[in-house]
Short mmCIF file of C-alpha atoms in Angstrom, two decimals:
data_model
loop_
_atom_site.label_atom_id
_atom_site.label_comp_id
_atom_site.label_asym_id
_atom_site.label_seq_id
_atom_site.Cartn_x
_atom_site.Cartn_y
_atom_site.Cartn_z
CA UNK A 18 118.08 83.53 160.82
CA UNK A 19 115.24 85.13 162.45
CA UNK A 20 114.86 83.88 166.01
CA UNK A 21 110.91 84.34 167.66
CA UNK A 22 110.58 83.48 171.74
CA UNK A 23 106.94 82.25 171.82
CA UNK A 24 106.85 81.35 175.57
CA UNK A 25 108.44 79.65 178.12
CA UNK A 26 107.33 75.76 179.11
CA UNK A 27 107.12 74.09 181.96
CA UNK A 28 110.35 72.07 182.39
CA UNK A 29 111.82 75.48 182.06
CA UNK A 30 112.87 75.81 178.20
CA UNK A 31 111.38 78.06 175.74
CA UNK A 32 109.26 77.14 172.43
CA UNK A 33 110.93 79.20 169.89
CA UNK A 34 110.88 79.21 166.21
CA UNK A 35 114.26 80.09 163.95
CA UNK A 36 115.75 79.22 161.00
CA UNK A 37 119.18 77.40 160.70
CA UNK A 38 121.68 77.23 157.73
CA UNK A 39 125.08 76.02 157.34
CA UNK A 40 127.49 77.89 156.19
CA UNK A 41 131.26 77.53 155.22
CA UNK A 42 132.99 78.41 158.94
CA UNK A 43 134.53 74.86 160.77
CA UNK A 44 136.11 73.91 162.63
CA UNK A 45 138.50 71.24 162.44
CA UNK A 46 138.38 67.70 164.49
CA UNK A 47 140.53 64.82 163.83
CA UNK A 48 140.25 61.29 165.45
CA UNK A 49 143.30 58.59 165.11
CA UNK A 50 143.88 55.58 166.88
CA UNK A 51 146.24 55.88 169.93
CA UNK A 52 147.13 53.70 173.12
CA UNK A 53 145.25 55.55 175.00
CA UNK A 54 141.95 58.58 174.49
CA UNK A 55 143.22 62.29 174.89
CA UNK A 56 142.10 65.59 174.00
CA UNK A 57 144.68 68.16 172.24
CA UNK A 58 142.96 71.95 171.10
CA UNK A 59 144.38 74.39 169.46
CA UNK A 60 143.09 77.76 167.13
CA UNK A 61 140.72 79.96 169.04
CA UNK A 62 141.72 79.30 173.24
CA UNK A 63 139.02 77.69 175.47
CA UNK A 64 138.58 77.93 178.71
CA UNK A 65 136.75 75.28 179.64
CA UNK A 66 138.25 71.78 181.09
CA UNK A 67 138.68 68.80 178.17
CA UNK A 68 135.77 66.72 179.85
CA UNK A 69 133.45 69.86 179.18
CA UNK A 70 133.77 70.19 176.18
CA UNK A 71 131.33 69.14 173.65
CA UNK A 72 133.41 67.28 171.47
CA UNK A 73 134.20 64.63 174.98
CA UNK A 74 130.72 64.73 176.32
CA UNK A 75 130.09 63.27 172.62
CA UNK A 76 132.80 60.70 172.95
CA UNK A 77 131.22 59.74 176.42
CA UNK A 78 127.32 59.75 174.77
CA UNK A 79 128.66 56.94 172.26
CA UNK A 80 130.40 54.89 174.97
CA UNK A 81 127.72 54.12 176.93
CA UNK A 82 126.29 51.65 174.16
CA UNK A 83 129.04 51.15 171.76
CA UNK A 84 132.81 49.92 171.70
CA UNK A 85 135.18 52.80 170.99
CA UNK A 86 138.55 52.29 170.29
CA UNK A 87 141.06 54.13 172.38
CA UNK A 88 141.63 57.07 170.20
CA UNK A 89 143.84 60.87 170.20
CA UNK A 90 141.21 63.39 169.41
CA UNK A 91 142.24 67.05 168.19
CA UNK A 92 140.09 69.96 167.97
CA UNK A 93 141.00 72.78 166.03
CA UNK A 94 138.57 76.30 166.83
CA UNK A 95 138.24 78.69 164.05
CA UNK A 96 134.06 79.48 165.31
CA UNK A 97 133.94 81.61 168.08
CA UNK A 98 132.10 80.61 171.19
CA UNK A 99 129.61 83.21 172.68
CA UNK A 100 128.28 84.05 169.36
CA UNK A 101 125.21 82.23 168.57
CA UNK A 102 126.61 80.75 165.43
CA UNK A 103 126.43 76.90 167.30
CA UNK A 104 130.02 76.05 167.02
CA UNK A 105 130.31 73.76 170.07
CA UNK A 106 127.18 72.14 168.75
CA UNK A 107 128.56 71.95 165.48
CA UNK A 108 131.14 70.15 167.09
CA UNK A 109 129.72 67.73 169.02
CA UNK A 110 127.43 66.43 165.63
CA UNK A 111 130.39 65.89 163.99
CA UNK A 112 132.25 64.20 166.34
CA UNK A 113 129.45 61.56 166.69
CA UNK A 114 129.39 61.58 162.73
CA UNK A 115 133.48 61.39 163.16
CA UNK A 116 133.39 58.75 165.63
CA UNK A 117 130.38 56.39 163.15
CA UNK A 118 132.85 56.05 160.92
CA UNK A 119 135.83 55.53 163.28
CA UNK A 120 134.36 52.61 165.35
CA UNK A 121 132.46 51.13 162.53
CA UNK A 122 129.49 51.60 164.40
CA UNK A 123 126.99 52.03 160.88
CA UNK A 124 124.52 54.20 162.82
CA UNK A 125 122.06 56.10 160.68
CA UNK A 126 121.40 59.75 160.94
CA UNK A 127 118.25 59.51 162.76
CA UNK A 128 119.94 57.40 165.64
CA UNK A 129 123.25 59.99 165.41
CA UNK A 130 120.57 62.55 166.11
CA UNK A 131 118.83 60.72 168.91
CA UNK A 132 122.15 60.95 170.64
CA UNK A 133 123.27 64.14 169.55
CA UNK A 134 119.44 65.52 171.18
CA UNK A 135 120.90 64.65 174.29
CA UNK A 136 123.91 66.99 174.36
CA UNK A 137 122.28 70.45 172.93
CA UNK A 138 118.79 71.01 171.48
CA UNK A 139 120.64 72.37 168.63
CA UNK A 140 123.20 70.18 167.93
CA UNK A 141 120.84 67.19 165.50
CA UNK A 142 120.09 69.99 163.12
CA UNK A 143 124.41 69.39 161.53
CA UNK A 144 124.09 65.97 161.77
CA UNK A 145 122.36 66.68 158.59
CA UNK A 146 123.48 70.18 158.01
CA UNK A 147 121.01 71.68 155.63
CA UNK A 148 118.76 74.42 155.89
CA UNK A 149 115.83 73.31 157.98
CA UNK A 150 112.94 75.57 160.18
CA UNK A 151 113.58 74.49 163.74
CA UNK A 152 110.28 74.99 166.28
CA UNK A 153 109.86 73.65 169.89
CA UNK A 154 112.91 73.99 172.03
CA UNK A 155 115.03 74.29 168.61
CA UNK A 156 115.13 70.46 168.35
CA UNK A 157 111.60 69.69 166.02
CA UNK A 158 112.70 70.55 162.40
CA UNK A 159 111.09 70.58 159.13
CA UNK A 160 113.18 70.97 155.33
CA UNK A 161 113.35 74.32 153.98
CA UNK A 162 113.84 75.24 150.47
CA UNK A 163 116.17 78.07 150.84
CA UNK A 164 119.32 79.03 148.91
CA UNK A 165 121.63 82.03 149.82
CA UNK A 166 123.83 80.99 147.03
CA UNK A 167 125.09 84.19 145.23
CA UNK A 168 125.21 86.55 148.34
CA UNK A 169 128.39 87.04 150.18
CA UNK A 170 127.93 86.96 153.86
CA UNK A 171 129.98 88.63 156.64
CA UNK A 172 129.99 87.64 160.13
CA UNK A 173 131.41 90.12 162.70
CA UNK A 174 131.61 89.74 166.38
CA UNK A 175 132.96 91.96 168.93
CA UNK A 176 134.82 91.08 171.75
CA UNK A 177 131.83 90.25 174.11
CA UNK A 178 130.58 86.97 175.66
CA UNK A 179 127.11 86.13 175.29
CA UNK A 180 125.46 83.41 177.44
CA UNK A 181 122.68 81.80 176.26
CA UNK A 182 121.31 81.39 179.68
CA UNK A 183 121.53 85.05 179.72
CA UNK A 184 119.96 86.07 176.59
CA UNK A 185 116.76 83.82 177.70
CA UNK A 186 116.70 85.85 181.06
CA UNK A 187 116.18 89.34 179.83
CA UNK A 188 113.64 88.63 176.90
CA UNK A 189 109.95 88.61 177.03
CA UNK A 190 108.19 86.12 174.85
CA UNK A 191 105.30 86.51 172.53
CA UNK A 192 103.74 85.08 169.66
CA UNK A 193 104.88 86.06 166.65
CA UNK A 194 103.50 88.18 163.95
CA UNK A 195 103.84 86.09 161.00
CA UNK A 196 104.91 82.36 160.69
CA UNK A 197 108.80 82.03 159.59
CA UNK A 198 108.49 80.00 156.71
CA UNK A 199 106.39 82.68 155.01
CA UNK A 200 108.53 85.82 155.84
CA UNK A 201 111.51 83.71 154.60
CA UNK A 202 110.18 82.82 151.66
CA UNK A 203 110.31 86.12 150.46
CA UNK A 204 112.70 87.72 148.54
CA UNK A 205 116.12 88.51 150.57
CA UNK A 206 115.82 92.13 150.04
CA UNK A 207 112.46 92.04 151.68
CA UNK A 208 113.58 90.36 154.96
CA UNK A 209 114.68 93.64 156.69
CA UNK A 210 112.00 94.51 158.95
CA UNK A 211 110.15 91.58 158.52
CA UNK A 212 112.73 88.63 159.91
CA UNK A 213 113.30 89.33 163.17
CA UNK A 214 115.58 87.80 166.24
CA UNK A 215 113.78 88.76 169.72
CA UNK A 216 116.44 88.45 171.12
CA UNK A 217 118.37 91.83 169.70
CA UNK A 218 116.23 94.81 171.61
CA UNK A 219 117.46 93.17 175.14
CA UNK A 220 120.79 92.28 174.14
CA UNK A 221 121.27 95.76 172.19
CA UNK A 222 120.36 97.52 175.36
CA UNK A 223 122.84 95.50 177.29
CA UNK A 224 125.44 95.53 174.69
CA UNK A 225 125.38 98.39 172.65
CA UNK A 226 128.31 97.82 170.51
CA UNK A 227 126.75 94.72 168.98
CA UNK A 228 123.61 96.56 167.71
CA UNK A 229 126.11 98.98 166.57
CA UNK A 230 127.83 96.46 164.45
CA UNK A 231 124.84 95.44 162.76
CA UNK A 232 123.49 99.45 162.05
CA UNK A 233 127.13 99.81 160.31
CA UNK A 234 126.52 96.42 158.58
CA UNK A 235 123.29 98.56 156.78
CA UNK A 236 125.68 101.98 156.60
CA UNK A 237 127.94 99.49 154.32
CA UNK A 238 125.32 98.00 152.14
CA UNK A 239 124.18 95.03 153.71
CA UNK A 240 120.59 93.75 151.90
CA UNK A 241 120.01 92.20 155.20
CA UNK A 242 121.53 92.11 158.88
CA UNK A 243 120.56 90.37 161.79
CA UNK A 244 122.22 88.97 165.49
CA UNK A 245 123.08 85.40 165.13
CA UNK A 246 121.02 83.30 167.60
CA UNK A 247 121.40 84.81 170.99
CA UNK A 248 124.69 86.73 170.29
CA UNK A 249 126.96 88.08 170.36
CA UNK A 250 127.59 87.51 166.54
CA UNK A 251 126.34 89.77 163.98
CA UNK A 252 125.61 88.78 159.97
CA UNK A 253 125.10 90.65 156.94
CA UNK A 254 124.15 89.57 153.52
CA UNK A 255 125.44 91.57 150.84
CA UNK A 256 124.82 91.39 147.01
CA UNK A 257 128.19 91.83 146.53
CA UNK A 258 131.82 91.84 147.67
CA UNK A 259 133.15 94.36 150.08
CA UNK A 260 135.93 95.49 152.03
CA UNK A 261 134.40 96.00 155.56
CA UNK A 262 136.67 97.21 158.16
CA UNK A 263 135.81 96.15 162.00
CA UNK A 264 138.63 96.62 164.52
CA UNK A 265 138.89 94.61 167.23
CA UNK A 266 136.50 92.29 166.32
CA UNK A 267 136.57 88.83 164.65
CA UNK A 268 135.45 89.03 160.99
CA UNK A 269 135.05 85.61 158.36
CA UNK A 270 133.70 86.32 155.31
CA UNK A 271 131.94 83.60 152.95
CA UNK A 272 129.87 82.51 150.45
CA UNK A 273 127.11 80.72 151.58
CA UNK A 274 126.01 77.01 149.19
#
Protein backbone atom coordinates (compact mmCIF):
# COMPACT_ATOMS: atom_id res chain seq x y z
CA UNK A 1 0.00 0.00 0.00
CA UNK A 2 1.34 3.17 -1.21
CA UNK A 3 4.50 2.61 -3.22
CA UNK A 4 7.09 6.04 -3.48
CA UNK A 5 10.31 5.64 -6.13
CA UNK A 6 12.85 7.91 -4.36
CA UNK A 7 15.77 7.32 -6.81
CA UNK A 8 17.66 4.93 -8.44
CA UNK A 9 21.25 3.57 -6.82
CA UNK A 10 24.16 2.66 -8.11
CA UNK A 11 24.17 -1.16 -8.43
CA UNK A 12 21.12 -0.39 -10.44
CA UNK A 13 18.04 -0.90 -7.93
CA UNK A 14 15.80 1.72 -6.68
CA UNK A 15 15.35 3.07 -2.91
CA UNK A 16 11.69 2.98 -2.54
CA UNK A 17 9.45 3.19 0.37
CA UNK A 18 5.90 1.03 0.58
CA UNK A 19 3.93 -0.56 2.87
CA UNK A 20 3.26 -4.41 2.95
CA UNK A 21 0.36 -6.42 4.56
CA UNK A 22 -0.72 -9.88 4.40
CA UNK A 23 -3.75 -10.74 3.54
CA UNK A 24 -5.89 -13.99 3.26
CA UNK A 25 -4.98 -15.06 -0.68
CA UNK A 26 -2.33 -18.43 -0.76
CA UNK A 27 -1.34 -20.35 -2.23
CA UNK A 28 -0.90 -23.83 -1.46
CA UNK A 29 2.65 -25.84 -1.17
CA UNK A 30 3.04 -29.22 0.16
CA UNK A 31 6.40 -31.08 0.83
CA UNK A 32 6.45 -35.11 1.53
CA UNK A 33 9.17 -37.39 1.53
CA UNK A 34 9.74 -39.28 -1.79
CA UNK A 35 12.66 -41.39 -3.44
CA UNK A 36 13.55 -38.87 -5.29
CA UNK A 37 12.87 -34.41 -5.41
CA UNK A 38 10.18 -33.35 -8.08
CA UNK A 39 8.08 -30.51 -8.75
CA UNK A 40 4.16 -31.08 -9.56
CA UNK A 41 1.89 -27.45 -10.09
CA UNK A 42 -1.33 -27.16 -10.55
CA UNK A 43 -4.28 -24.06 -10.06
CA UNK A 44 -3.38 -20.95 -11.95
CA UNK A 45 -0.84 -22.33 -15.23
CA UNK A 46 2.82 -21.13 -15.26
CA UNK A 47 4.87 -20.78 -17.79
CA UNK A 48 7.98 -20.83 -16.53
CA UNK A 49 10.37 -24.13 -16.33
CA UNK A 50 10.25 -26.06 -12.60
CA UNK A 51 13.96 -24.93 -11.89
CA UNK A 52 12.67 -21.21 -12.25
CA UNK A 53 10.46 -21.15 -10.17
CA UNK A 54 10.72 -19.65 -6.84
CA UNK A 55 9.57 -22.31 -4.83
CA UNK A 56 13.02 -24.63 -6.45
CA UNK A 57 15.43 -21.78 -6.43
CA UNK A 58 14.37 -21.94 -2.54
CA UNK A 59 14.91 -25.64 -2.33
CA UNK A 60 18.41 -25.05 -4.04
CA UNK A 61 19.22 -21.77 -1.48
CA UNK A 62 18.81 -24.36 1.53
CA UNK A 63 20.95 -27.08 -0.09
CA UNK A 64 23.91 -25.41 -0.36
CA UNK A 65 24.44 -25.54 3.59
CA UNK A 66 21.97 -27.97 4.85
CA UNK A 67 20.93 -31.76 4.32
CA UNK A 68 17.56 -32.02 2.59
CA UNK A 69 15.85 -35.04 2.31
CA UNK A 70 14.80 -36.14 -1.12
CA UNK A 71 11.33 -34.84 -1.14
CA UNK A 72 7.89 -34.47 -3.85
CA UNK A 73 7.06 -30.84 -3.70
CA UNK A 74 3.51 -29.54 -4.99
CA UNK A 75 2.56 -26.10 -5.65
CA UNK A 76 -0.84 -25.15 -5.90
CA UNK A 77 -1.41 -21.19 -7.59
CA UNK A 78 -4.48 -19.43 -6.56
CA UNK A 79 -2.22 -15.60 -6.60
CA UNK A 80 -1.81 -14.41 -9.86
CA UNK A 81 1.61 -13.61 -11.18
CA UNK A 82 2.06 -10.15 -12.91
CA UNK A 83 0.12 -8.43 -10.30
CA UNK A 84 2.23 -6.93 -7.73
CA UNK A 85 0.56 -8.78 -4.94
CA UNK A 86 4.22 -10.92 -4.33
CA UNK A 87 2.90 -14.33 -4.83
CA UNK A 88 6.08 -16.01 -6.12
CA UNK A 89 7.77 -14.31 -3.22
CA UNK A 90 5.22 -15.41 -0.99
CA UNK A 91 6.12 -18.62 -2.15
CA UNK A 92 9.52 -18.93 -1.94
CA UNK A 93 9.32 -17.65 2.16
CA UNK A 94 7.26 -20.31 2.77
CA UNK A 95 8.89 -22.90 1.21
CA UNK A 96 12.09 -22.13 3.23
CA UNK A 97 9.67 -21.90 6.35
CA UNK A 98 8.13 -25.38 4.78
CA UNK A 99 11.35 -26.92 4.26
CA UNK A 100 12.73 -25.69 8.43
CA UNK A 101 10.40 -27.82 9.55
CA UNK A 102 10.78 -30.66 7.00
CA UNK A 103 14.59 -31.21 7.39
CA UNK A 104 14.68 -30.38 11.00
CA UNK A 105 16.94 -27.76 10.25
CA UNK A 106 15.68 -25.31 13.60
CA UNK A 107 16.68 -22.13 11.74
CA UNK A 108 15.32 -18.93 13.23
CA UNK A 109 13.49 -16.32 11.32
CA UNK A 110 16.25 -13.96 11.04
CA UNK A 111 18.56 -16.68 9.33
CA UNK A 112 15.22 -17.89 7.07
CA UNK A 113 15.30 -14.27 6.05
CA UNK A 114 19.00 -14.01 5.38
CA UNK A 115 18.35 -16.67 2.81
CA UNK A 116 15.15 -15.72 1.63
CA UNK A 117 17.09 -11.86 0.87
CA UNK A 118 18.87 -13.69 -1.59
CA UNK A 119 16.02 -14.82 -3.85
CA UNK A 120 13.72 -11.45 -4.02
CA UNK A 121 14.12 -8.20 -2.04
CA UNK A 122 10.63 -8.82 -1.12
CA UNK A 123 10.38 -12.14 -0.25
CA UNK A 124 11.88 -11.80 4.00
CA UNK A 125 9.00 -9.49 4.65
CA UNK A 126 6.36 -13.31 4.81
CA UNK A 127 8.81 -15.01 6.53
CA UNK A 128 7.22 -13.05 9.21
CA UNK A 129 4.13 -11.94 7.47
CA UNK A 130 2.89 -8.95 9.35
CA UNK A 131 2.38 -5.55 8.44
CA UNK A 132 5.76 -3.88 8.33
CA UNK A 133 7.06 -0.31 6.35
CA UNK A 134 9.62 -1.62 3.91
CA UNK A 135 12.43 1.26 2.73
CA UNK A 136 15.70 0.69 0.73
CA UNK A 137 15.36 -1.70 -2.12
CA UNK A 138 12.06 -3.12 -0.29
CA UNK A 139 14.27 -5.38 1.90
CA UNK A 140 14.99 -2.83 5.28
CA UNK A 141 11.69 -3.09 7.32
CA UNK A 142 10.42 -1.60 10.41
CA UNK A 143 6.84 -2.93 12.50
CA UNK A 144 3.83 -1.10 11.75
CA UNK A 145 0.84 -0.82 13.87
CA UNK A 146 -1.81 -1.12 11.33
CA UNK A 147 -5.09 -3.08 11.33
CA UNK A 148 -7.52 -3.29 8.27
CA UNK A 149 -9.62 -5.56 10.30
CA UNK A 150 -13.33 -4.70 9.63
CA UNK A 151 -12.96 -3.58 5.90
CA UNK A 152 -13.64 -5.98 3.16
CA UNK A 153 -11.11 -5.81 0.46
CA UNK A 154 -11.41 -6.65 -3.26
CA UNK A 155 -8.64 -7.38 -5.50
CA UNK A 156 -9.29 -7.24 -9.28
CA UNK A 157 -6.88 -7.78 -12.04
CA UNK A 158 -7.34 -7.72 -15.65
CA UNK A 159 -5.92 -9.87 -18.00
CA UNK A 160 -2.53 -8.00 -18.46
CA UNK A 161 1.07 -8.92 -17.55
CA UNK A 162 3.02 -6.54 -15.69
CA UNK A 163 6.83 -6.84 -15.41
CA UNK A 164 8.44 -5.43 -12.73
CA UNK A 165 11.45 -4.69 -14.76
CA UNK A 166 9.06 -2.78 -16.79
CA UNK A 167 7.23 -0.77 -14.35
CA UNK A 168 10.85 0.51 -13.00
CA UNK A 169 11.67 1.57 -16.69
CA UNK A 170 8.95 4.06 -17.39
CA UNK A 171 8.79 5.86 -13.89
CA UNK A 172 10.63 8.86 -12.78
CA UNK A 173 11.69 8.97 -9.18
CA UNK A 174 11.38 11.67 -6.62
CA UNK A 175 11.25 12.25 -3.11
CA UNK A 176 8.23 12.00 -1.62
CA UNK A 177 5.89 14.47 -0.17
CA UNK A 178 5.23 13.12 3.14
CA UNK A 179 6.88 10.13 4.99
CA UNK A 180 4.57 6.80 4.77
CA UNK A 181 4.22 6.02 8.20
CA UNK A 182 2.48 9.34 8.81
CA UNK A 183 0.00 9.34 5.82
CA UNK A 184 -0.85 5.75 6.92
CA UNK A 185 -1.46 6.46 10.13
CA UNK A 186 -4.35 8.30 9.30
CA UNK A 187 -7.67 7.33 9.20
CA UNK A 188 -8.53 4.89 6.08
CA UNK A 189 -10.99 7.23 4.69
CA UNK A 190 -8.34 9.87 4.54
CA UNK A 191 -5.78 7.84 2.48
CA UNK A 192 -7.31 8.74 -0.97
CA UNK A 193 -5.20 11.34 -2.33
CA UNK A 194 -2.75 11.19 0.15
CA UNK A 195 -1.25 7.34 -0.23
CA UNK A 196 0.05 7.13 -3.35
CA UNK A 197 1.84 4.25 -5.70
CA UNK A 198 4.22 6.12 -8.35
CA UNK A 199 4.03 3.71 -10.16
CA UNK A 200 0.11 4.12 -11.44
CA UNK A 201 0.41 7.49 -13.82
CA UNK A 202 3.04 5.39 -16.13
CA UNK A 203 1.42 2.20 -15.96
CA UNK A 204 -2.20 3.88 -16.40
CA UNK A 205 -0.93 5.50 -19.53
CA UNK A 206 0.36 2.22 -20.80
CA UNK A 207 -2.49 0.23 -19.61
CA UNK A 208 -5.52 2.00 -19.49
CA UNK A 209 -7.86 -0.63 -18.46
CA UNK A 210 -6.11 -1.06 -15.12
CA UNK A 211 -6.57 2.62 -14.07
CA UNK A 212 -9.98 2.00 -15.25
CA UNK A 213 -10.51 -0.75 -12.82
CA UNK A 214 -9.50 1.19 -9.99
CA UNK A 215 -11.83 4.61 -11.10
CA UNK A 216 -14.84 1.91 -11.10
CA UNK A 217 -13.49 0.55 -7.76
CA UNK A 218 -14.42 4.50 -6.42
CA UNK A 219 -17.81 4.50 -8.85
CA UNK A 220 -18.72 1.33 -6.48
CA UNK A 221 -17.89 2.71 -3.13
CA UNK A 222 -14.51 1.89 -2.44
CA UNK A 223 -13.12 4.17 0.82
CA UNK A 224 -9.84 3.61 -0.78
CA UNK A 225 -8.24 2.16 -4.11
CA UNK A 226 -4.88 1.83 -5.17
CA UNK A 227 -2.51 -0.49 -7.88
CA UNK A 228 -0.88 -3.22 -6.00
CA UNK A 229 2.94 -2.83 -6.17
CA UNK A 230 3.89 -2.43 -9.75
CA UNK A 231 0.70 -4.00 -11.29
CA UNK A 232 -1.18 -5.10 -12.78
CA UNK A 233 -3.47 -5.76 -9.69
CA UNK A 234 -5.89 -3.33 -8.45
CA UNK A 235 -7.39 -3.13 -4.54
CA UNK A 236 -10.19 -1.51 -2.98
CA UNK A 237 -11.17 -1.21 0.59
CA UNK A 238 -14.69 -1.00 1.22
CA UNK A 239 -16.65 -0.43 4.53
CA UNK A 240 -18.81 -2.92 3.58
CA UNK A 241 -19.83 -5.94 1.50
CA UNK A 242 -20.56 -5.69 -2.15
CA UNK A 243 -21.39 -7.41 -5.18
CA UNK A 244 -18.81 -6.01 -7.73
CA UNK A 245 -19.04 -7.30 -11.15
CA UNK A 246 -15.59 -7.36 -13.33
CA UNK A 247 -15.67 -9.52 -16.48
CA UNK A 248 -12.86 -11.00 -17.64
CA UNK A 249 -10.83 -10.33 -14.92
CA UNK A 250 -9.71 -12.29 -11.82
CA UNK A 251 -11.56 -11.10 -8.68
CA UNK A 252 -10.84 -12.61 -4.68
CA UNK A 253 -12.54 -10.97 -2.22
CA UNK A 254 -11.44 -10.97 1.64
CA UNK A 255 -11.31 -9.79 4.85
CA UNK A 256 -8.19 -8.61 5.80
CA UNK A 257 -6.80 -9.72 9.99
Amino acid sequence: MGLHIAGKRQDGYHDIETVFYPIPLRDALEVVHAGETSFGQSGIRLDAAPEDNLVMKALHALKKKYAIPPSAICLKKAIPFGAGLGGGSADAAFMLKLLNAFAELHLDDGELEKTAATLGADCPFFVRNRPLLATGTGNVFEPLPLSLKGYTLYIVKPDVHVSTREAYSLVEPSEPPCPLRETVSRPVAEWRGRLVNDFEPSIFNRYPVIGDIKERLYTQGAVYASMSGSGSAVFGLFEEDRRLHFPGCFVWKGLPD
